[in-house]
PDB file of C-alpha atoms in Angstrom:
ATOM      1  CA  UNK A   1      -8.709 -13.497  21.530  1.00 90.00           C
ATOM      2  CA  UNK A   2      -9.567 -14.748  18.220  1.00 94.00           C
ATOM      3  CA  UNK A   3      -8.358 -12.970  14.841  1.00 97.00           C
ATOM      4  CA  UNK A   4     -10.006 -13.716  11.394  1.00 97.00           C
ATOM      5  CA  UNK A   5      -7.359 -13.297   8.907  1.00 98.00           C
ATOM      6  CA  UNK A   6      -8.689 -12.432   5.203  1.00 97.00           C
ATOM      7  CA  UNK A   7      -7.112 -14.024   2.212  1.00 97.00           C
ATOM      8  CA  UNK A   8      -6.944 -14.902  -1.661  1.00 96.00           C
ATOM      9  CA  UNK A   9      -3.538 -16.522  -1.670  1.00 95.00           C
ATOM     10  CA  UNK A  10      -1.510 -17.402   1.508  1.00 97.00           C
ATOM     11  CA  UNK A  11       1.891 -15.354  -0.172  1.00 96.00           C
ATOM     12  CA  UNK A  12       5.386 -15.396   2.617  1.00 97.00           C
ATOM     13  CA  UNK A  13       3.767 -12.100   4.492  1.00 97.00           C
ATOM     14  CA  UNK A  14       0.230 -13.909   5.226  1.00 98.00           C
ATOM     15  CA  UNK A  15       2.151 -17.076   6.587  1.00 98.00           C
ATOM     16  CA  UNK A  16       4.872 -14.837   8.618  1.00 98.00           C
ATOM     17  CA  UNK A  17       1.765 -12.836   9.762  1.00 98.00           C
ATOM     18  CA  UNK A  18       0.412 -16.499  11.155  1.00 98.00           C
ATOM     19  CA  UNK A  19       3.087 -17.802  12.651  1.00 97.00           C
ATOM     20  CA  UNK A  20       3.727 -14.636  14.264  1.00 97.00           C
ATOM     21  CA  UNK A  21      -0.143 -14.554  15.762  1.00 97.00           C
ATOM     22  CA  UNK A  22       0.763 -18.190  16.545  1.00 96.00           C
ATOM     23  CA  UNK A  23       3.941 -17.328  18.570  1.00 95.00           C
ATOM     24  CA  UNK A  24       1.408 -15.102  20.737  1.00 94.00           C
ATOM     25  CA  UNK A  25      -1.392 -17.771  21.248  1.00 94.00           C
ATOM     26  CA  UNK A  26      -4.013 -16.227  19.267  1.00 96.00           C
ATOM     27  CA  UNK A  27      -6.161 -18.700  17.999  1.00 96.00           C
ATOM     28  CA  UNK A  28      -6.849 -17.786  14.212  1.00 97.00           C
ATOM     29  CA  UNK A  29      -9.133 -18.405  11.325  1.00 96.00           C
ATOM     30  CA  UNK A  30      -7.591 -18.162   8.151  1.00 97.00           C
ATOM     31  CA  UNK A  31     -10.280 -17.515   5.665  1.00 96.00           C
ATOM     32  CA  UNK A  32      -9.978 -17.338   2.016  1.00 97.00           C
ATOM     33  CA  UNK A  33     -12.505 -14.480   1.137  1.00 95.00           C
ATOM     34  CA  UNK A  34     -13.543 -15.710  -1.669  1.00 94.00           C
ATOM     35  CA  UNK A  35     -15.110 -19.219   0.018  1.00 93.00           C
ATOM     36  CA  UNK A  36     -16.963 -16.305   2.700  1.00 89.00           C
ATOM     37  CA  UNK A  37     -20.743 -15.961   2.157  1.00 91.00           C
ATOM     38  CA  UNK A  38     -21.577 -12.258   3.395  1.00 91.00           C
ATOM     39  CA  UNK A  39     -24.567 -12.102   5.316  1.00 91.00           C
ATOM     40  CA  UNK A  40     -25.608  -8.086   5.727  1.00 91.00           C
ATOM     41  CA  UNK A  41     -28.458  -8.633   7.862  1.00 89.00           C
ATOM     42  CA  UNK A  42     -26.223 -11.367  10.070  1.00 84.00           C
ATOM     43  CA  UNK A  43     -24.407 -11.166  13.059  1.00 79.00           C
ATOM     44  CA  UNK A  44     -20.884 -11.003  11.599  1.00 79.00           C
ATOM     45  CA  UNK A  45     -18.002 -13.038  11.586  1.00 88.00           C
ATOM     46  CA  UNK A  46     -16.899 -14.724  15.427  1.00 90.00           C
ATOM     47  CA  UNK A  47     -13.866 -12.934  15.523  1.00 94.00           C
ATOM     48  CA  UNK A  48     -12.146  -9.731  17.716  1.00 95.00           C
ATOM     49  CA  UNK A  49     -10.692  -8.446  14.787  1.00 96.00           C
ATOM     50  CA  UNK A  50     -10.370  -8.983  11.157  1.00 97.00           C
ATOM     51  CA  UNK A  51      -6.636  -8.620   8.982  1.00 98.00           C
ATOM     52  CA  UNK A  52      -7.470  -7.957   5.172  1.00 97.00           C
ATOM     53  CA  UNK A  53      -5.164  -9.710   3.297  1.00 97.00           C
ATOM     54  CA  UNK A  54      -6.702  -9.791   0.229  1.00 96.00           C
ATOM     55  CA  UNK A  55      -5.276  -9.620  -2.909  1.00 94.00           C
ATOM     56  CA  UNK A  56      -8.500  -8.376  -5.061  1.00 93.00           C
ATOM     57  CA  UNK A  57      -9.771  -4.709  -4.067  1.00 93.00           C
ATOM     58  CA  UNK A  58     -13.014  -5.953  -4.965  1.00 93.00           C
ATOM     59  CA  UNK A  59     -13.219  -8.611  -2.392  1.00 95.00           C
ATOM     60  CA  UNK A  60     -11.602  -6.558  -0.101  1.00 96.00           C
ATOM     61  CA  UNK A  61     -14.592  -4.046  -0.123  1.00 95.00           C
ATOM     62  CA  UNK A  62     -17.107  -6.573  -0.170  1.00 95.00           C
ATOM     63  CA  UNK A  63     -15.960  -8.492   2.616  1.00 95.00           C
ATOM     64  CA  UNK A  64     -15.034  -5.135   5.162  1.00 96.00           C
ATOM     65  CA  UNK A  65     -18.041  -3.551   4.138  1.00 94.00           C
ATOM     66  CA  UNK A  66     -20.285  -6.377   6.113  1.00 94.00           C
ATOM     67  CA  UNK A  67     -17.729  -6.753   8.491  1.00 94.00           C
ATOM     68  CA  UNK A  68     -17.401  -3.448   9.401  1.00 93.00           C
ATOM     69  CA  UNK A  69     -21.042  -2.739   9.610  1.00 90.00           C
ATOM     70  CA  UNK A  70     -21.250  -5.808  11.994  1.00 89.00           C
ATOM     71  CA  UNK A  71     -18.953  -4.133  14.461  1.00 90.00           C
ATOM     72  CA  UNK A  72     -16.300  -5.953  14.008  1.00 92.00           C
ATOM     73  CA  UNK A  73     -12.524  -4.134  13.659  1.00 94.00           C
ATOM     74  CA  UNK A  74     -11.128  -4.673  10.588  1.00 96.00           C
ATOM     75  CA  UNK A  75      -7.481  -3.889   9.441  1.00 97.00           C
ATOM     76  CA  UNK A  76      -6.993  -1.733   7.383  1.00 96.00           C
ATOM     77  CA  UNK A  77     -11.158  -0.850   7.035  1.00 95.00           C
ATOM     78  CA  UNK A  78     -12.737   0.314   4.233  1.00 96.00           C
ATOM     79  CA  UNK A  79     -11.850   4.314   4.676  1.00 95.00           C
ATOM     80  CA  UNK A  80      -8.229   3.348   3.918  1.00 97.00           C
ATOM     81  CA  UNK A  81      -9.054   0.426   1.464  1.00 96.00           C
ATOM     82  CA  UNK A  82     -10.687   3.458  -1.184  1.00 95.00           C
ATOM     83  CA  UNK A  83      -8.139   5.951  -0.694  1.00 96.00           C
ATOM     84  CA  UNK A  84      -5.185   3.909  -0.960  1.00 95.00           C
ATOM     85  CA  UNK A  85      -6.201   1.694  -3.677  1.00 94.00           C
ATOM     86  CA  UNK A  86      -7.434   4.775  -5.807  1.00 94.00           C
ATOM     87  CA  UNK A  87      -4.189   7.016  -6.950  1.00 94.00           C
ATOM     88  CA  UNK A  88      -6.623   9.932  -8.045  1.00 94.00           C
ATOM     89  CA  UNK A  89      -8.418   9.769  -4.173  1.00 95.00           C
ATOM     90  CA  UNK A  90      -4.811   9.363  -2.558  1.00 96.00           C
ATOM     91  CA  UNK A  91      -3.587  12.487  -4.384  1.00 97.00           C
ATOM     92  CA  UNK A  92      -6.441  14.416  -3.454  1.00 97.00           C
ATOM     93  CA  UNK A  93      -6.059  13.274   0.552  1.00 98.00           C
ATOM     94  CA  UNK A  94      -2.632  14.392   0.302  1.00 98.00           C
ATOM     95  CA  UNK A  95      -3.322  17.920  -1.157  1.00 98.00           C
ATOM     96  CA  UNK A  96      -6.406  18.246   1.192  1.00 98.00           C
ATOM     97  CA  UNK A  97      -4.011  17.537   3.902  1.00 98.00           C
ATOM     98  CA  UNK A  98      -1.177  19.156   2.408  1.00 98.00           C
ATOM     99  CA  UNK A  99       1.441  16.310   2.199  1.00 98.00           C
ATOM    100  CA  UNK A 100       3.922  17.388  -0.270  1.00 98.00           C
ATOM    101  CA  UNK A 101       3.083  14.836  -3.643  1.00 98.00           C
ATOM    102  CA  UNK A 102       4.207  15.115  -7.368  1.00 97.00           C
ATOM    103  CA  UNK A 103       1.820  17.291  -8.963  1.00 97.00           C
ATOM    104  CA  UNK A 104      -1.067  14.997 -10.375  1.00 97.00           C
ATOM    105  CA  UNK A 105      -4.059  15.721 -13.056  1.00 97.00           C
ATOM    106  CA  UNK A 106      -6.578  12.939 -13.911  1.00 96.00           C
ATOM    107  CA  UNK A 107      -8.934  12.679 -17.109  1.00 96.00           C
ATOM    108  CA  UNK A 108     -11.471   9.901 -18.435  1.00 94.00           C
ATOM    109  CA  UNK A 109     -10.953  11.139 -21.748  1.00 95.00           C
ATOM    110  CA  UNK A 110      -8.836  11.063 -24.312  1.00 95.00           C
ATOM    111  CA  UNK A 111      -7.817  14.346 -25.897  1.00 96.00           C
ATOM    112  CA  UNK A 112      -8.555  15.533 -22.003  1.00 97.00           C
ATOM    113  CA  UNK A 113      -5.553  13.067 -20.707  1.00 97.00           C
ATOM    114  CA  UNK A 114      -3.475  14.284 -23.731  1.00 97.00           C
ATOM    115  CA  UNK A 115      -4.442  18.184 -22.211  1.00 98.00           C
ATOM    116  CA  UNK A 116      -3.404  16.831 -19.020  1.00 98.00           C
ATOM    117  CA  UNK A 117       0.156  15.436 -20.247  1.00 98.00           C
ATOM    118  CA  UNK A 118       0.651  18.658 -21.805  1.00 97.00           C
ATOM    119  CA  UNK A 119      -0.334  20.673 -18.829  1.00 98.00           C
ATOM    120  CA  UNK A 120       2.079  18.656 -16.739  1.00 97.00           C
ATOM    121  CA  UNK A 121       4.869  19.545 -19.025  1.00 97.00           C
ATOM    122  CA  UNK A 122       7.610  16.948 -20.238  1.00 97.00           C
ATOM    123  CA  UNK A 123       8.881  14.137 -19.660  1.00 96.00           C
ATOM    124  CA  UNK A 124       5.797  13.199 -17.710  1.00 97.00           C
ATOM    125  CA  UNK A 125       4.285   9.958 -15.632  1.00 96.00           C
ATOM    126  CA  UNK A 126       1.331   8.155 -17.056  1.00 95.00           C
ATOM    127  CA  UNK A 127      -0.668   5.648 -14.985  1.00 93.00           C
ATOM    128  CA  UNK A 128      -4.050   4.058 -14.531  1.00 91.00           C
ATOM    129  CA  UNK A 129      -5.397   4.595 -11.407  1.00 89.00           C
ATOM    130  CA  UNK A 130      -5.624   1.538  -9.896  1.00 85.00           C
ATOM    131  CA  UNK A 131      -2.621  -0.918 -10.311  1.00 75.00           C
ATOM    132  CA  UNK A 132       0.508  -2.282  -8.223  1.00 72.00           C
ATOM    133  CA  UNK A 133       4.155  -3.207  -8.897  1.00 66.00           C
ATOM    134  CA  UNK A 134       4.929  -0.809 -11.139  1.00 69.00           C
ATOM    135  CA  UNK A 135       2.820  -2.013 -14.011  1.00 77.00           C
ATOM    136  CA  UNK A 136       1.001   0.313 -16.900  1.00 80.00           C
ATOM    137  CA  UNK A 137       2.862   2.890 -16.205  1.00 90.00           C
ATOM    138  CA  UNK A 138       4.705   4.809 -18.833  1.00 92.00           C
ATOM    139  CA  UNK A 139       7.292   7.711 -19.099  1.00 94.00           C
ATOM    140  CA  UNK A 140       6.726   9.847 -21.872  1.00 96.00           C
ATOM    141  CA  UNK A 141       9.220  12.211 -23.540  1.00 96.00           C
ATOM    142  CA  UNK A 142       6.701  14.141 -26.199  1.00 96.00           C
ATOM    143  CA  UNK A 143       3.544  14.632 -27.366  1.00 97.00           C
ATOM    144  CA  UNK A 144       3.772  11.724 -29.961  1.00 96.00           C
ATOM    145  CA  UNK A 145       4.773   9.317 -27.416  1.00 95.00           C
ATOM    146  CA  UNK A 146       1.920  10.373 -25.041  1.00 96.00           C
ATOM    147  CA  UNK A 147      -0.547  10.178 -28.054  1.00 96.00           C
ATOM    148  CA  UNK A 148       0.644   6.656 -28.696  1.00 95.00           C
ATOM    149  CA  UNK A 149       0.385   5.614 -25.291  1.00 93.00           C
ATOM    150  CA  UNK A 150      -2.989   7.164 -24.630  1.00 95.00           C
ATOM    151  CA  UNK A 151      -4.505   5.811 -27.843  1.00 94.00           C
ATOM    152  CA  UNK A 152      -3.507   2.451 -26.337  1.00 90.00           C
ATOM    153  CA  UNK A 153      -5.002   2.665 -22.855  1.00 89.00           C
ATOM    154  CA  UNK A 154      -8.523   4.121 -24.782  1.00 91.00           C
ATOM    155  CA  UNK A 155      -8.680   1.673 -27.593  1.00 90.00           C
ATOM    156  CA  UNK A 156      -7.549  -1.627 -25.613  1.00 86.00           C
ATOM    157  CA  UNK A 157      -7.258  -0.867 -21.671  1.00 72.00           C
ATOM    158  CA  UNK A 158     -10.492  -1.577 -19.331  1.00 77.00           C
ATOM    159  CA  UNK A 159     -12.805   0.504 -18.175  1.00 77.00           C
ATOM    160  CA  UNK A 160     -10.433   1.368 -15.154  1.00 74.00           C
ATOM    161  CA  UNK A 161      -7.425   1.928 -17.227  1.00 77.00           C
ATOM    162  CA  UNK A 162      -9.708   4.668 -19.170  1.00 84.00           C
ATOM    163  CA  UNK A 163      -9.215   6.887 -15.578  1.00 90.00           C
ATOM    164  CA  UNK A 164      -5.704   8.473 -16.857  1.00 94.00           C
ATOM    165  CA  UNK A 165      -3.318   9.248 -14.241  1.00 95.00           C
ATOM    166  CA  UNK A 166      -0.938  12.215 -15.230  1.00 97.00           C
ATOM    167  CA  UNK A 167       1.723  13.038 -12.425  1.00 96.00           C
ATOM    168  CA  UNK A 168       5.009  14.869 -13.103  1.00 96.00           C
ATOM    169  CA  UNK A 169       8.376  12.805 -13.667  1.00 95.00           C
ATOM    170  CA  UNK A 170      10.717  13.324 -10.635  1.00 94.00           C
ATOM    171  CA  UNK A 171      14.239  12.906 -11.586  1.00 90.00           C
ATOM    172  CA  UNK A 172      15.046  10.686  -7.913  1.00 84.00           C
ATOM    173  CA  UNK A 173      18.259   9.612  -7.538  1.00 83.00           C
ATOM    174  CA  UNK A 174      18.678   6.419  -8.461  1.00 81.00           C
ATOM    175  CA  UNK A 175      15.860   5.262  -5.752  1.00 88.00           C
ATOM    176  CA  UNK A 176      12.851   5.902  -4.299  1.00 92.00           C
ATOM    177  CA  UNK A 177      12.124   5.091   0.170  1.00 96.00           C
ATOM    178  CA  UNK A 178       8.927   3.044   1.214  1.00 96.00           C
ATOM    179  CA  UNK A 179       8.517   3.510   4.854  1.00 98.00           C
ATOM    180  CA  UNK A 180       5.816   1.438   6.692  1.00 98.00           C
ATOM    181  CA  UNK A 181       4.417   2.632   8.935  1.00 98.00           C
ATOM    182  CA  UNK A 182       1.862   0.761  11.293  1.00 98.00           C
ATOM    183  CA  UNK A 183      -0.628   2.558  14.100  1.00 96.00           C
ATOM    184  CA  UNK A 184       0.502   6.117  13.316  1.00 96.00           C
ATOM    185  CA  UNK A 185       4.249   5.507  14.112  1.00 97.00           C
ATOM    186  CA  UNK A 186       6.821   4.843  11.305  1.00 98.00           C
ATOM    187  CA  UNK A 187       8.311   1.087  12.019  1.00 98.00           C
ATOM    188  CA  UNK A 188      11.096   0.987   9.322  1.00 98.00           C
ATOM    189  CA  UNK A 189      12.187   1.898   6.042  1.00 97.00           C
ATOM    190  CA  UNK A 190      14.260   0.846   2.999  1.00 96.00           C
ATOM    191  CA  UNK A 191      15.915   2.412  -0.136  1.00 94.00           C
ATOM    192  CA  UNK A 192      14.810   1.055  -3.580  1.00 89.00           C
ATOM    193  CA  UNK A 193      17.396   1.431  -6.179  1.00 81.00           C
ATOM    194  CA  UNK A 194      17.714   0.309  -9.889  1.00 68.00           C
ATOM    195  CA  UNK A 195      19.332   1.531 -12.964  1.00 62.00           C
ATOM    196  CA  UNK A 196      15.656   1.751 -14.367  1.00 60.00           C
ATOM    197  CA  UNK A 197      13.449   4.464 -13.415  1.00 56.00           C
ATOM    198  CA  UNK A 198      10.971   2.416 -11.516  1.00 63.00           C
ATOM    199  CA  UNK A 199      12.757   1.316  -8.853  1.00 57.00           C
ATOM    200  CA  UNK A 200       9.941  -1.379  -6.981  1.00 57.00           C
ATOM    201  CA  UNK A 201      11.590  -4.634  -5.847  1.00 55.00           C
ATOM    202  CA  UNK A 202       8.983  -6.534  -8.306  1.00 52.00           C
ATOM    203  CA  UNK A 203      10.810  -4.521 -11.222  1.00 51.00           C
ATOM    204  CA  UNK A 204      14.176  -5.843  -9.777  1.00 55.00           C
ATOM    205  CA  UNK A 205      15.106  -2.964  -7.987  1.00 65.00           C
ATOM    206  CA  UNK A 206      17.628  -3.913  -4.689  1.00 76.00           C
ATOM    207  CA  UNK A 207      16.843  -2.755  -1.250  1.00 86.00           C
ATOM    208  CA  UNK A 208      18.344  -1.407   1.836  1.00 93.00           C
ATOM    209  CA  UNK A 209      17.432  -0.476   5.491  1.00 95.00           C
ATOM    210  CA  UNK A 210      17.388   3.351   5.933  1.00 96.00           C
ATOM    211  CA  UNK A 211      16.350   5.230   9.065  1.00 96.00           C
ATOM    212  CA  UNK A 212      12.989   6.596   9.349  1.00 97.00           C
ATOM    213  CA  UNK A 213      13.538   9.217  12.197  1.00 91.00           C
ATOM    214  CA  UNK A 214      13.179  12.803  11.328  1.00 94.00           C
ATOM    215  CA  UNK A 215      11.728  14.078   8.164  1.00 97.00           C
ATOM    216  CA  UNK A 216      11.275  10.616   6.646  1.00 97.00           C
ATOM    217  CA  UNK A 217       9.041   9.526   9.202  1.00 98.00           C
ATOM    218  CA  UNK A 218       7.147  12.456   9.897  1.00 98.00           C
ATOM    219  CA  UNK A 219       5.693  13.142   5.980  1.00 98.00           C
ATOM    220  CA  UNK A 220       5.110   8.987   6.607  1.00 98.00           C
ATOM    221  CA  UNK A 221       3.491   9.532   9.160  1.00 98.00           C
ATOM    222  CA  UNK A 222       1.385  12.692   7.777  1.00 98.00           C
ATOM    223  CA  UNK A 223       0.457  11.043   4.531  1.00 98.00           C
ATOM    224  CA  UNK A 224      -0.605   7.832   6.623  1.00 98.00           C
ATOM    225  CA  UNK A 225      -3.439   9.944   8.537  1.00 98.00           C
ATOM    226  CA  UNK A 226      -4.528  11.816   5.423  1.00 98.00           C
ATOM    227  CA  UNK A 227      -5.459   8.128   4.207  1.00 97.00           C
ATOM    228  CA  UNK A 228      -7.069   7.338   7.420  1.00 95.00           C
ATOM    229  CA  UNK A 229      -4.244   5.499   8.676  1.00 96.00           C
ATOM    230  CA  UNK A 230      -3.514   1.727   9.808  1.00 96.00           C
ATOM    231  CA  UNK A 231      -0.983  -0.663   8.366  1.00 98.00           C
ATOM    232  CA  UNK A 232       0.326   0.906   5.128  1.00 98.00           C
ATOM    233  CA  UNK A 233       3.620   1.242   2.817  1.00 97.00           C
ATOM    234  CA  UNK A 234       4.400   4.886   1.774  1.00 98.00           C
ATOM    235  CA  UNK A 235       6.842   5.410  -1.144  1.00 96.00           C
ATOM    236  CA  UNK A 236       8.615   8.710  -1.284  1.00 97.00           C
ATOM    237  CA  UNK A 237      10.464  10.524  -4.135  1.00 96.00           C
ATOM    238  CA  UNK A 238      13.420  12.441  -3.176  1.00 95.00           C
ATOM    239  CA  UNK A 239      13.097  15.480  -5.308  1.00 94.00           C
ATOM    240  CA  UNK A 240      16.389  17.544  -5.731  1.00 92.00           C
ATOM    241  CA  UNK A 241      14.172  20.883  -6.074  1.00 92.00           C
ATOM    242  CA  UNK A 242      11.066  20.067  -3.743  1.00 94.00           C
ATOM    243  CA  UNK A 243      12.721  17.582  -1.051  1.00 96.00           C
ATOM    244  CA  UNK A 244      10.484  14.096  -0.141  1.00 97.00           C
ATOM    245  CA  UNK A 245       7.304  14.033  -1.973  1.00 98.00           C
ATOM    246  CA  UNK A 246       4.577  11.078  -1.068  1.00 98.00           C
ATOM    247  CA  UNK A 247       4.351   9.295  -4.376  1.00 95.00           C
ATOM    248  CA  UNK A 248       2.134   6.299  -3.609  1.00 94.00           C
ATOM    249  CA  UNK A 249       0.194   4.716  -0.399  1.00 96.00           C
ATOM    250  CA  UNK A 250      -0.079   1.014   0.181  1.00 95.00           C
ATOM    251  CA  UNK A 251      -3.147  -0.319   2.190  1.00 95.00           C
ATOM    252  CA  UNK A 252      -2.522  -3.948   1.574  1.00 92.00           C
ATOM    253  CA  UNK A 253       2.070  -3.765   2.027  1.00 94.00           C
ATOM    254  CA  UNK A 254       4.159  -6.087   1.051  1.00 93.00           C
ATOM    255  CA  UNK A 255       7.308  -6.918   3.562  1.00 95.00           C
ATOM    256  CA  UNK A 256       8.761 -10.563   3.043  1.00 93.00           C
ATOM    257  CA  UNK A 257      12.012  -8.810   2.017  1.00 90.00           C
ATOM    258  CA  UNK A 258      12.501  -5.853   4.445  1.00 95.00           C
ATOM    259  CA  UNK A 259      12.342  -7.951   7.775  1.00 96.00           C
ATOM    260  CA  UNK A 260      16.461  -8.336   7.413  1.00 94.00           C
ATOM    261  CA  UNK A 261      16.972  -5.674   5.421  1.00 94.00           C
ATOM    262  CA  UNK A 262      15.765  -3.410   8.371  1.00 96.00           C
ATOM    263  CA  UNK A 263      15.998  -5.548  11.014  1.00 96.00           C
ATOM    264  CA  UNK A 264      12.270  -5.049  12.409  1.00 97.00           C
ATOM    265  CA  UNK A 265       9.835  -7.812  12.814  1.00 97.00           C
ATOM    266  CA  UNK A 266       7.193  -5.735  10.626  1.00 98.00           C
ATOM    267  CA  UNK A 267       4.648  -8.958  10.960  1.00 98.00           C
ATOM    268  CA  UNK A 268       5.319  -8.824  14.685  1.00 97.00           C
ATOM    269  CA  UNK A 269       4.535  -5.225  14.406  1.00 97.00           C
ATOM    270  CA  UNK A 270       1.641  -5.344  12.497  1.00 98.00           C
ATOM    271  CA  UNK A 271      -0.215  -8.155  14.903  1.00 97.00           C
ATOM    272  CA  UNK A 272       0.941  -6.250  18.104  1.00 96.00           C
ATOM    273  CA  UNK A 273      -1.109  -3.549  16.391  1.00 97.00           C
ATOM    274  CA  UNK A 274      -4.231  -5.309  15.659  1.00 97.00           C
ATOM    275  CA  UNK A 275      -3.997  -7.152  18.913  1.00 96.00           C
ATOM    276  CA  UNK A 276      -3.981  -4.059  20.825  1.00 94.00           C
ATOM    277  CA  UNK A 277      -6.628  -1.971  18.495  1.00 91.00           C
ATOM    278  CA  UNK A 278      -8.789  -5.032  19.150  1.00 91.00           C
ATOM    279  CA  UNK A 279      -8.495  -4.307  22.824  1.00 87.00           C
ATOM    280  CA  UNK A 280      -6.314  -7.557  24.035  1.00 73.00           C
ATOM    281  CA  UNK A 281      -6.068  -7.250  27.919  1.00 61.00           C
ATOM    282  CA  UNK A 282      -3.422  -5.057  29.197  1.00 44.00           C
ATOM    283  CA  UNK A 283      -2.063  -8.610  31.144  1.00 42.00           C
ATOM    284  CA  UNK A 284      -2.155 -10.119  27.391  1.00 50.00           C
ATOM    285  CA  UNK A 285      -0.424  -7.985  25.683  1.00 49.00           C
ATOM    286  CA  UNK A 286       2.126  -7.568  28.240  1.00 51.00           C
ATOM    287  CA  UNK A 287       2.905 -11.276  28.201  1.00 55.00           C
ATOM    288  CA  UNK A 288       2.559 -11.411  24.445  1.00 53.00           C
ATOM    289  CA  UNK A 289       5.452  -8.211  24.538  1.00 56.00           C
ATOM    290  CA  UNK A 290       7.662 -10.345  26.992  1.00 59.00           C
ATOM    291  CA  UNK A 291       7.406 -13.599  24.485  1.00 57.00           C
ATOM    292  CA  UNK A 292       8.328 -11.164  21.736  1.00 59.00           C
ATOM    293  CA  UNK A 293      11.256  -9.532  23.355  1.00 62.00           C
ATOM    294  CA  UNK A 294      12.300 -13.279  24.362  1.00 61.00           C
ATOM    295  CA  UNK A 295      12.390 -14.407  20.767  1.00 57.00           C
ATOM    296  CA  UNK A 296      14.300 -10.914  19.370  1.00 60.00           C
ATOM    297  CA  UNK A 297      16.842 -11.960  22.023  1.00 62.00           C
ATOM    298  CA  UNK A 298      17.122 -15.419  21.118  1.00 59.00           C
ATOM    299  CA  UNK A 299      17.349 -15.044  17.328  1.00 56.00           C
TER     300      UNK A 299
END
């Protein structure tokens, strides 16, 4: 069994994600996409499976659209990649599905965005459509703070920040719950809290391990197949009028700081899920499980 495993920059999770392929003897080729010439017409990449770990989108796509066409099973694949990725396309999975979200409009225009903001009603969310960590996106209280903000993102954003993301400003509690949730089944989940409104861990928000039985982990689990499902973060509002609301998906998760907080081995997780997807032999994975359960037990 041989897994290709997809990089820009080896971060904590693409080394923990090693090692822990390593402590099941799978041989591995880490490959830093970017170095990969894609041949269409070739035969692929020699490997069982492929783990995106890319940090670009771009190269992401690129690379798992060859792969994929090659036969190859790639992690998440490219159904996933555009939903997740693309706020806009991951609210409309979630209403076609009907996973309960924060009610979201979209414009490419100006005065259109400022129609949406005022449709949405204040205080409201704006963000581009594309983005992670919490970045470019802006609360607004009134219309002259929406104006200003909007005149910004048209007169000196990109072309992508020009797709407006308007969604409606939950008043959480303090915090906000990613759950991840890997092959269907939700693994784990922690609490994000911070005095500020955005609460993600990159913003200096603190975690904590919650429990992801019941109603947590079944709208996880929901808003995970409306995406297409795989290995994915889900962060959920807890509304005080609506109840848990799927704000954002994840395709490409970060974890380095919720193995202790939860006490799951989320990159054990993750390669027990690719390994089996990939169609290890039922002997393999049975030995790989007993190595696994050895080294819980010894740690």
């Amino acid at each position: 069994m041989r897994i290709a495993l997809l990089h820009t920059r080896i971060r904590a999770e693409e080394r923990l994600l090693i090692e822990a392929l390593d402590a099941r003897g799978i041989e591995t080729d880490v490959i830093d996409v970017r170095s990969f010439v894609l041949d269409p017409a070739g035969p692929g990449i020699e490997a069982d499976a492929v783990l995106d770990r890319s940090m670009s989108v771009a190269a992401s796509r690129a690379a798992l659209s060859v792969l994929e066409r090659s036969g190859v099973p790639c992690f998440n694949g490219t159904r996933t990649l555009d939903v997740c990725s693309d706020k806009l396309a991951t609210a409309a999975a979630l209403a076609g599905a009907g996973v309960p979200a924060p009610r979201t409009l979209a414009a490419v225009g100006e005065q259109a965005a400022l129609e949406a903001v005022e449709r949405i009603g204040y205080p409201a969310v704006i963000k581009p459509a594309t983005g992670s960590w919490g970045r470019l996106i802006a609360r607004v209280s009134d219309r002259e703070s929406a104006e200003a903000i909007l005149e910004h993102k048209f007169t000196l954003g990109s072309t992508l920040q020009k797709t407006v993301v308007v969604q409606e400003y939950v008043d959480k509690p303090g915090r906000d719950l990613r759950i991840f949730v890997v092959g269907g089944r939700a693994i784990a989940g922690i609490a994000r809290s911070s005095e500020h409104w955005i609460t993600n861990t990159a913003r200096g928000g603190s975690a904590t391990g919650i429990n992801v039985s019941g109603e947590i982990g079944a709208i996880s689990e929901a808003a995970a197949r409306a995406v297409g499902g795989g290995i994915l973060a889900i962060d959920l509002l807890e509304c005080p009028r609506r109840g848990l609301l799927v704000n954002e998906i994840n395709h490409s998760m970060e974890f380095r700081n919720s193995i202790d907080t939860t006490g799951v081995d989320i990159p054990g997780v993750v390669v027990e899920h690719v390994l089996e997807r990939a169609g290890a032999p039922t002997i393999e994975m049975a030995a790989m499980r007993a190595r696994s359960a050895a080294m819980e037990a010894s740690a």
